[in-house]
Amino acid sequence: MQKLNLPPCDFRLKSNENKTLIFDSLRKKYLVLTPEEWVRQHYVQYLVAQKKYPVSLIAIEKQLTVNGLKKRTDIVVFSRLGVPDIIVECKAPSVNITQATFDQIARYNMKLNARLLVVTNGLQHYYCTLDKENERYVFLRDLPEYERSV
């Protein structure tokens, strides 16, 4: 898999029926290793190891309904009070981050009302809040560590 602009991680990998699988330590199961999954697993480890977010507050592929359609967020980090605090949208490294990507995460946030939004393809990372009053994104330089985000 491609080297990402995230700290390297040691993952448990295995092969099954000519497919490579990666162990998801949060969901405690092996998943097919797609380029997007590679980014998602790296980003979860980044949140835990580098930014100190507790594993117990992180959900992967949380289902929600948007305009009558069932969707799944890649990563949601909850606050200590159990409300969505951060939504992370992961794309494969080969996928360019576009306005459509930001529109997608903004639609999810209409339901979840998280404080921070993250869009990443593993190579580029964008951090922002949504200024609802002025209908625009306010970009941040970095994602705050857990202690400063509660």
PDB file of C-alpha atoms in Angstrom:
ATOM      1  CA  MET A   1       0.000   0.000   0.000  1.00  0.00           C
ATOM      2  CA  GLN A   2       0.973   3.598  -0.576  1.00  0.00           C
ATOM      3  CA  LYS A   3       2.975   5.560   1.997  1.00  0.00           C
ATOM      4  CA  LEU A   4       0.743   8.231   3.540  1.00  0.00           C
ATOM      5  CA  ASN A   5       1.319  11.651   5.044  1.00  0.00           C
ATOM      6  CA  LEU A   6       0.550  10.189   8.470  1.00  0.00           C
ATOM      7  CA  PRO A   7       2.800   8.494  11.025  1.00  0.00           C
ATOM      8  CA  PRO A   8       3.604   4.885  10.068  1.00  0.00           C
ATOM      9  CA  CYS A   9       1.693   2.167  11.907  1.00  0.00           C
ATOM     10  CA  ASP A  10       2.154  -1.532  12.474  1.00  0.00           C
ATOM     11  CA  PHE A  11      -1.005  -3.259  11.320  1.00  0.00           C
ATOM     12  CA  ARG A  12      -1.962  -6.903  11.441  1.00  0.00           C
ATOM     13  CA  LEU A  13      -2.418  -8.049   7.853  1.00  0.00           C
ATOM     14  CA  LYS A  14      -3.372 -11.418   6.443  1.00  0.00           C
ATOM     15  CA  SER A  15      -4.391 -12.934   3.127  1.00  0.00           C
ATOM     16  CA  ASN A  16      -7.677 -14.681   2.470  1.00  0.00           C
ATOM     17  CA  GLU A  17      -8.912 -15.846  -0.949  1.00  0.00           C
ATOM     18  CA  ASN A  18      -6.360 -13.673  -2.805  1.00  0.00           C
ATOM     19  CA  LYS A  19      -7.352 -10.569  -0.808  1.00  0.00           C
ATOM     20  CA  THR A  20      -5.320  -8.727   1.780  1.00  0.00           C
ATOM     21  CA  LEU A  21      -7.139  -8.072   5.032  1.00  0.00           C
ATOM     22  CA  ILE A  22      -6.293  -5.541   7.748  1.00  0.00           C
ATOM     23  CA  PHE A  23      -7.252  -5.923  11.392  1.00  0.00           C
ATOM     24  CA  ASP A  24      -9.446  -3.094  12.663  1.00  0.00           C
ATOM     25  CA  SER A  25      -8.506  -2.789  16.334  1.00  0.00           C
ATOM     26  CA  LEU A  26     -11.657  -0.804  17.188  1.00  0.00           C
ATOM     27  CA  ARG A  27     -14.159  -3.166  15.584  1.00  0.00           C
ATOM     28  CA  LYS A  28     -12.021  -6.218  16.465  1.00  0.00           C
ATOM     29  CA  LYS A  29     -12.233  -7.816  13.026  1.00  0.00           C
ATOM     30  CA  TYR A  30     -10.388  -8.148   9.738  1.00  0.00           C
ATOM     31  CA  LEU A  31     -11.562  -6.053   6.794  1.00  0.00           C
ATOM     32  CA  VAL A  32     -10.650  -6.080   3.110  1.00  0.00           C
ATOM     33  CA  LEU A  33      -7.714  -3.736   2.669  1.00  0.00           C
ATOM     34  CA  THR A  34      -8.847  -1.135   0.126  1.00  0.00           C
ATOM     35  CA  PRO A  35      -6.979   2.143  -0.390  1.00  0.00           C
ATOM     36  CA  GLU A  36      -9.716   3.981   1.533  1.00  0.00           C
ATOM     37  CA  GLU A  37      -9.536   1.476   4.395  1.00  0.00           C
ATOM     38  CA  TRP A  38      -5.751   2.009   4.496  1.00  0.00           C
ATOM     39  CA  VAL A  39      -6.359   5.742   5.024  1.00  0.00           C
ATOM     40  CA  ARG A  40      -9.153   5.144   7.575  1.00  0.00           C
ATOM     41  CA  GLN A  41      -7.040   2.769   9.685  1.00  0.00           C
ATOM     42  CA  HIS A  42      -4.069   5.134   9.627  1.00  0.00           C
ATOM     43  CA  TYR A  43      -6.243   8.074  10.601  1.00  0.00           C
ATOM     44  CA  VAL A  44      -7.799   6.220  13.535  1.00  0.00           C
ATOM     45  CA  GLN A  45      -4.328   5.359  14.796  1.00  0.00           C
ATOM     46  CA  TYR A  46      -3.280   8.991  14.322  1.00  0.00           C
ATOM     47  CA  LEU A  47      -6.246  10.158  16.420  1.00  0.00           C
ATOM     48  CA  VAL A  48      -5.393   7.712  19.205  1.00  0.00           C
ATOM     49  CA  ALA A  49      -1.578   7.730  19.247  1.00  0.00           C
ATOM     50  CA  GLN A  50      -0.767  11.291  18.191  1.00  0.00           C
ATOM     51  CA  LYS A  51      -3.816  13.334  19.191  1.00  0.00           C
ATOM     52  CA  LYS A  52      -4.683  11.270  22.307  1.00  0.00           C
ATOM     53  CA  TYR A  53      -8.389  10.743  21.578  1.00  0.00           C
ATOM     54  CA  PRO A  54      -9.751   7.820  23.642  1.00  0.00           C
ATOM     55  CA  VAL A  55     -10.644   4.732  21.619  1.00  0.00           C
ATOM     56  CA  SER A  56     -13.912   4.536  23.549  1.00  0.00           C
ATOM     57  CA  LEU A  57     -15.076   7.817  21.939  1.00  0.00           C
ATOM     58  CA  ILE A  58     -14.346   6.799  18.329  1.00  0.00           C
ATOM     59  CA  ALA A  59     -16.882   5.136  16.008  1.00  0.00           C
ATOM     60  CA  ILE A  60     -16.069   3.825  12.538  1.00  0.00           C
ATOM     61  CA  GLU A  61     -18.652   3.710   9.741  1.00  0.00           C
ATOM     62  CA  LYS A  62     -21.479   5.062  11.864  1.00  0.00           C
ATOM     63  CA  GLN A  63     -24.770   4.859   9.987  1.00  0.00           C
ATOM     64  CA  LEU A  64     -27.026   7.874   9.538  1.00  0.00           C
ATOM     65  CA  THR A  65     -29.915   8.825   7.276  1.00  0.00           C
ATOM     66  CA  VAL A  66     -29.524  11.834   4.989  1.00  0.00           C
ATOM     67  CA  ASN A  67     -32.490  12.844   2.797  1.00  0.00           C
ATOM     68  CA  GLY A  68     -34.031   9.405   3.275  1.00  0.00           C
ATOM     69  CA  LEU A  69     -30.829   7.593   2.222  1.00  0.00           C
ATOM     70  CA  LYS A  70     -28.709   5.464   4.541  1.00  0.00           C
ATOM     71  CA  LYS A  71     -25.120   6.710   4.628  1.00  0.00           C
ATOM     72  CA  ARG A  72     -22.067   5.891   6.712  1.00  0.00           C
ATOM     73  CA  THR A  73     -19.558   8.311   8.141  1.00  0.00           C
ATOM     74  CA  ASP A  74     -15.959   7.080   8.030  1.00  0.00           C
ATOM     75  CA  ILE A  75     -15.009   8.177  11.538  1.00  0.00           C
ATOM     76  CA  VAL A  76     -16.931  10.018  14.238  1.00  0.00           C
ATOM     77  CA  VAL A  77     -15.275  11.151  17.448  1.00  0.00           C
ATOM     78  CA  PHE A  78     -17.703  11.802  20.278  1.00  0.00           C
ATOM     79  CA  SER A  79     -17.318  14.233  23.151  1.00  0.00           C
ATOM     80  CA  ARG A  80     -17.312  13.044  26.759  1.00  0.00           C
ATOM     81  CA  LEU A  81     -21.020  13.860  26.763  1.00  0.00           C
ATOM     82  CA  GLY A  82     -21.655  11.417  23.908  1.00  0.00           C
ATOM     83  CA  VAL A  83     -22.409  13.970  21.198  1.00  0.00           C
ATOM     84  CA  PRO A  84     -20.572  13.994  17.848  1.00  0.00           C
ATOM     85  CA  ASP A  85     -17.554  16.286  18.092  1.00  0.00           C
ATOM     86  CA  ILE A  86     -15.499  15.464  14.975  1.00  0.00           C
ATOM     87  CA  ILE A  87     -16.469  13.863  11.659  1.00  0.00           C
ATOM     88  CA  VAL A  88     -13.679  12.484   9.479  1.00  0.00           C
ATOM     89  CA  GLU A  89     -14.262  11.726   5.796  1.00  0.00           C
ATOM     90  CA  CYS A  90     -11.586   9.465   4.310  1.00  0.00           C
ATOM     91  CA  LYS A  91     -10.852   9.044   0.631  1.00  0.00           C
ATOM     92  CA  ALA A  92      -8.331   6.837  -1.150  1.00  0.00           C
ATOM     93  CA  PRO A  93      -4.959   8.509  -1.820  1.00  0.00           C
ATOM     94  CA  SER A  94      -5.739   8.533  -5.550  1.00  0.00           C
ATOM     95  CA  VAL A  95      -8.927  10.568  -4.977  1.00  0.00           C
ATOM     96  CA  ASN A  96      -8.557  14.330  -5.147  1.00  0.00           C
ATOM     97  CA  ILE A  97     -10.239  16.321  -2.406  1.00  0.00           C
ATOM     98  CA  THR A  98     -12.859  18.478  -4.121  1.00  0.00           C
ATOM     99  CA  GLN A  99     -15.800  20.674  -3.240  1.00  0.00           C
ATOM    100  CA  ALA A 100     -17.981  17.572  -3.572  1.00  0.00           C
ATOM    101  CA  THR A 101     -16.049  15.973  -0.702  1.00  0.00           C
ATOM    102  CA  PHE A 102     -16.699  18.983   1.503  1.00  0.00           C
ATOM    103  CA  ASP A 103     -20.354  18.997   0.445  1.00  0.00           C
ATOM    104  CA  GLN A 104     -20.608  15.323   1.451  1.00  0.00           C
ATOM    105  CA  ILE A 105     -19.232  15.892   4.946  1.00  0.00           C
ATOM    106  CA  ALA A 106     -21.364  19.046   5.334  1.00  0.00           C
ATOM    107  CA  ARG A 107     -24.499  16.970   4.547  1.00  0.00           C
ATOM    108  CA  TYR A 108     -23.473  14.459   7.216  1.00  0.00           C
ATOM    109  CA  ASN A 109     -22.899  17.298   9.627  1.00  0.00           C
ATOM    110  CA  MET A 110     -26.410  18.642   9.058  1.00  0.00           C
ATOM    111  CA  LYS A 111     -27.522  15.500  10.916  1.00  0.00           C
ATOM    112  CA  LEU A 112     -24.673  15.145  13.407  1.00  0.00           C
ATOM    113  CA  ASN A 113     -23.871  18.805  14.148  1.00  0.00           C
ATOM    114  CA  ALA A 114     -20.216  18.118  14.984  1.00  0.00           C
ATOM    115  CA  ARG A 115     -17.873  20.916  15.977  1.00  0.00           C
ATOM    116  CA  LEU A 116     -15.015  19.940  13.631  1.00  0.00           C
ATOM    117  CA  LEU A 117     -14.838  18.399  10.173  1.00  0.00           C
ATOM    118  CA  VAL A 118     -11.820  16.571   8.739  1.00  0.00           C
ATOM    119  CA  VAL A 119     -11.348  15.556   5.120  1.00  0.00           C
ATOM    120  CA  THR A 120      -8.340  13.426   4.207  1.00  0.00           C
ATOM    121  CA  ASN A 121      -7.021  11.208   1.448  1.00  0.00           C
ATOM    122  CA  GLY A 122      -4.043  10.254   3.571  1.00  0.00           C
ATOM    123  CA  LEU A 123      -1.819  12.664   1.688  1.00  0.00           C
ATOM    124  CA  GLN A 124      -3.697  15.927   2.246  1.00  0.00           C
ATOM    125  CA  HIS A 125      -5.671  16.749   5.380  1.00  0.00           C
ATOM    126  CA  TYR A 126      -8.166  19.570   5.774  1.00  0.00           C
ATOM    127  CA  TYR A 127      -9.566  20.654   9.139  1.00  0.00           C
ATOM    128  CA  CYS A 128     -12.472  23.037   9.404  1.00  0.00           C
ATOM    129  CA  THR A 129     -15.537  24.191  11.193  1.00  0.00           C
ATOM    130  CA  LEU A 130     -18.715  25.189   9.441  1.00  0.00           C
ATOM    131  CA  ASP A 131     -19.771  28.804   9.866  1.00  0.00           C
ATOM    132  CA  LYS A 132     -23.497  28.215   9.455  1.00  0.00           C
ATOM    133  CA  GLU A 133     -24.419  31.874   9.729  1.00  0.00           C
ATOM    134  CA  ASN A 134     -22.214  32.861   6.777  1.00  0.00           C
ATOM    135  CA  GLU A 135     -22.483  29.470   5.025  1.00  0.00           C
ATOM    136  CA  ARG A 136     -18.750  28.952   4.696  1.00  0.00           C
ATOM    137  CA  TYR A 137     -15.937  26.765   5.987  1.00  0.00           C
ATOM    138  CA  VAL A 138     -13.408  28.139   8.446  1.00  0.00           C
ATOM    139  CA  PHE A 139     -10.176  26.216   7.959  1.00  0.00           C
ATOM    140  CA  LEU A 140      -7.838  25.332  10.804  1.00  0.00           C
ATOM    141  CA  ARG A 141      -4.100  24.654  10.648  1.00  0.00           C
ATOM    142  CA  ASP A 142      -4.327  21.357  12.545  1.00  0.00           C
ATOM    143  CA  LEU A 143      -6.600  19.132  14.550  1.00  0.00           C
ATOM    144  CA  PRO A 144      -6.440  19.945  18.270  1.00  0.00           C
ATOM    145  CA  GLU A 145      -5.318  17.292  20.713  1.00  0.00           C
ATOM    146  CA  TYR A 146      -7.980  15.684  22.865  1.00  0.00           C
ATOM    147  CA  GLU A 147      -7.367  17.670  26.079  1.00  0.00           C
ATOM    148  CA  ARG A 148      -7.779  20.955  24.248  1.00  0.00           C
ATOM    149  CA  SER A 149     -10.860  19.843  22.352  1.00  0.00           C
ATOM    150  CA  VAL A 150     -13.229  19.023  25.199  1.00  0.00           C
TER     151      VAL A 150
END
